[in-house]
C-alpha positions as a printed NumPy array, in Angstrom:
array([[-103.711,   66.999, -169.938],
       [-106.362,   66.769, -167.224],
       [-105.73 ,   67.207, -163.515],
       [-104.589,   64.03 , -161.855],
       [-106.461,   63.231, -158.65 ],
       [-104.345,   63.01 , -155.538],
       [-101.048,   61.226, -156.044],
       [ -98.976,   59.146, -153.615],
       [ -95.379,   60.309, -154.105],
       [ -92.617,   57.826, -153.349],
       [ -88.889,   57.53 , -153.8  ],
       [ -86.741,   54.967, -155.51 ],
       [ -83.148,   55.968, -154.846],
       [ -82.996,   59.71 , -155.575],
       [ -85.93 ,   59.813, -158.014],
       [ -89.528,   60.621, -157.115],
       [ -92.487,   58.817, -158.654],
       [ -96.224,   59.118, -158.227],
       [ -99.234,   56.815, -158.424],
       [-102.857,   57.899, -158.297],
       [-104.028,   57.597, -154.697],
       [-107.063,   55.538, -155.742],
       [-104.676,   52.876, -157.091],
       [-102.853,   52.469, -153.756],
       [-104.545,   50.271, -151.174],
       [-101.989,   50.633, -148.372],
       [ -98.315,   51.084, -147.524],
       [ -96.63 ,   48.62 , -145.185],
       [ -93.202,   47.803, -143.829],
       [ -91.523,   45.07 , -145.88 ],
       [ -92.151,   41.564, -144.555],
       [ -90.448,   38.299, -145.428],
       [ -90.436,   37.502, -149.135],
       [ -90.396,   33.948, -150.481],
       [ -88.577,   33.712, -153.813],
       [ -90.38 ,   31.946, -156.647],
       [ -88.199,   30.138, -159.21 ],
       [ -88.436,   30.83 , -162.937],
       [ -90.109,   34.232, -162.655],
       [ -88.953,   37.485, -164.263],
       [ -86.065,   39.133, -162.387],
       [ -88.227,   42.059, -161.24 ],
       [ -90.562,   39.721, -159.32 ],
       [ -88.893,   39.449, -155.912],
       [ -91.242,   36.692, -154.796],
       [ -94.419,   36.539, -152.745],
       [ -95.359,   37.602, -149.249],
       [ -98.22 ,   36.97 , -146.852],
       [-100.035,   40.124, -145.774],
       [-102.798,   39.364, -143.268],
       [-103.45 ,   35.966, -144.84 ],
       [-103.363,   37.248, -148.424],
       [-100.512,   35.946, -150.599],
       [ -99.355,   38.519, -153.135],
       [ -96.476,   38.958, -155.566],
       [ -93.83 ,   41.557, -154.757],
       [ -92.438,   43.642, -157.614],
       [ -89.019,   45.292, -157.434],
       [ -89.811,   48.505, -159.271],
       [ -86.1  ,   49.326, -159.603],
       [ -85.617,   46.247, -161.761],
       [ -88.874,   46.759, -163.657],
       [ -87.832,   50.33 , -164.502],
       [ -84.211,   49.327, -165.254],
       [ -82.794,   51.569, -162.52 ],
       [ -79.632,   49.529, -162.133],
       [ -77.478,   52.478, -161.084],
       [ -79.75 ,   53.263, -158.137],
       [ -78.623,   53.402, -154.561],
       [ -79.904,   50.436, -152.626],
       [ -81.973,   50.852, -149.491],
       [ -81.343,   48.118, -146.907],
       [ -84.102,   45.532, -147.328],
       [ -85.332,   45.986, -143.761],
       [ -85.958,   49.689, -144.395],
       [ -87.995,   49.263, -147.583],
       [ -91.751,   49.66 , -147.804],
       [ -94.365,   47.729, -149.749],
       [ -96.984,   49.803, -151.527],
       [ -99.969,   47.526, -152.174],
       [-101.848,   48.268, -155.388],
       [-104.72 ,   46.428, -157.001],
       [-104.773,   45.758, -160.729],
       [-107.876,   44.094, -162.157],
       [-108.768,   42.949, -158.631],
       [-105.347,   41.354, -158.044],
       [-103.307,   42.728, -155.109],
       [ -99.647,   43.355, -155.923],
       [ -96.922,   44.684, -153.636],
       [ -94.413,   47.176, -154.994],
       [ -91.102,   47.774, -153.224],
       [ -90.365,   51.465, -152.604],
       [ -87.764,   53.267, -150.493],
       [ -89.916,   55.939, -148.94 ],
       [ -93.362,   57.505, -149.275],
       [ -92.931,   61.267, -149.087],
       [ -96.272,   62.903, -149.908],
       [ -99.873,   62.64 , -150.938],
       [-100.646,   65.628, -153.142],
       [-102.976,   67.057, -155.748],
       [-101.16 ,   67.81 , -159.008],
       [-102.668,   70.309, -161.411],
       [-102.468,   69.736, -165.162],
       [-100.501,   73.005, -165.352],
       [ -97.64 ,   71.262, -163.546],
       [ -97.575,   68.135, -165.725],
       [ -95.623,   67.846, -168.933],
       [ -95.691,   65.063, -171.462],
       [ -92.23 ,   64.434, -172.858],
       [ -92.559,   63.491, -176.516],
       [ -89.261,   61.571, -176.718],
       [ -90.383,   59.37 , -173.851],
       [ -93.865,   58.83 , -175.268],
       [ -92.363,   57.347, -178.434],
       [ -90.32 ,   54.631, -176.729],
       [ -91.412,   51.655, -174.663],
       [ -91.245,   53.476, -171.313],
       [ -93.782,   56.02 , -172.564],
       [ -96.638,   53.576, -172.218],
       [ -96.361,   53.6  , -168.437],
       [ -95.351,   57.221, -167.851],
       [ -98.36 ,   59.555, -167.735],
       [ -96.21 ,   62.647, -167.47 ],
       [ -93.657,   64.47 , -165.385],
       [ -94.856,   66.893, -162.736],
       [ -92.793,   69.953, -161.885],
       [ -93.487,   71.063, -158.325],
       [ -91.01 ,   73.774, -157.338],
       [ -87.613,   72.23 , -158.024],
       [ -88.967,   68.669, -157.787],
       [ -89.612,   66.402, -160.759],
       [ -92.151,   63.645, -160.078],
       [ -92.612,   60.928, -162.689],
       [ -96.299,   59.98 , -162.734],
       [ -96.656,   56.265, -163.512],
       [ -99.58 ,   54.422, -165.067],
       [ -99.52 ,   51.279, -162.934],
       [-101.923,   49.343, -165.166],
       [ -99.572,   49.74 , -168.121],
       [ -96.477,   49.094, -166.011],
       [ -97.512,   45.806, -164.401],
       [ -99.442,   43.022, -166.102],
       [-100.985,   40.648, -163.523],
       [-100.957,   37.896, -166.175],
       [ -97.159,   37.719, -165.769],
       [ -97.515,   35.963, -162.413]])
């Protein structure tokens, strides 16, 4: 596996995840969300960020992390990503690091690659005693779902 450019590391409950830094436009404090009827459960709604309306994805629900600890809504952050030119907000608990991850520290887990979650997990990075799940955001979120 090749080196992954810098990664933004964030937390959902007690787990750490990473997205390539070039996929993250900005990180903001959560603003008001307007619910949209008849959308998938992981779409929390839409929000207005500096005049730009964008969908907000609850990554906990998208990743089926139902046993996760909940962060009070007012303390959550929105990580804005862009997929095919479409801005999308992702709810996260905390952004902990921006780091370079060498291919030596990344493992592909064959059992995961063979099931449906494998399509959006690039690998798992071992940094000291930390495990960081590197996500492929383009495979995880399809803008056509909105």
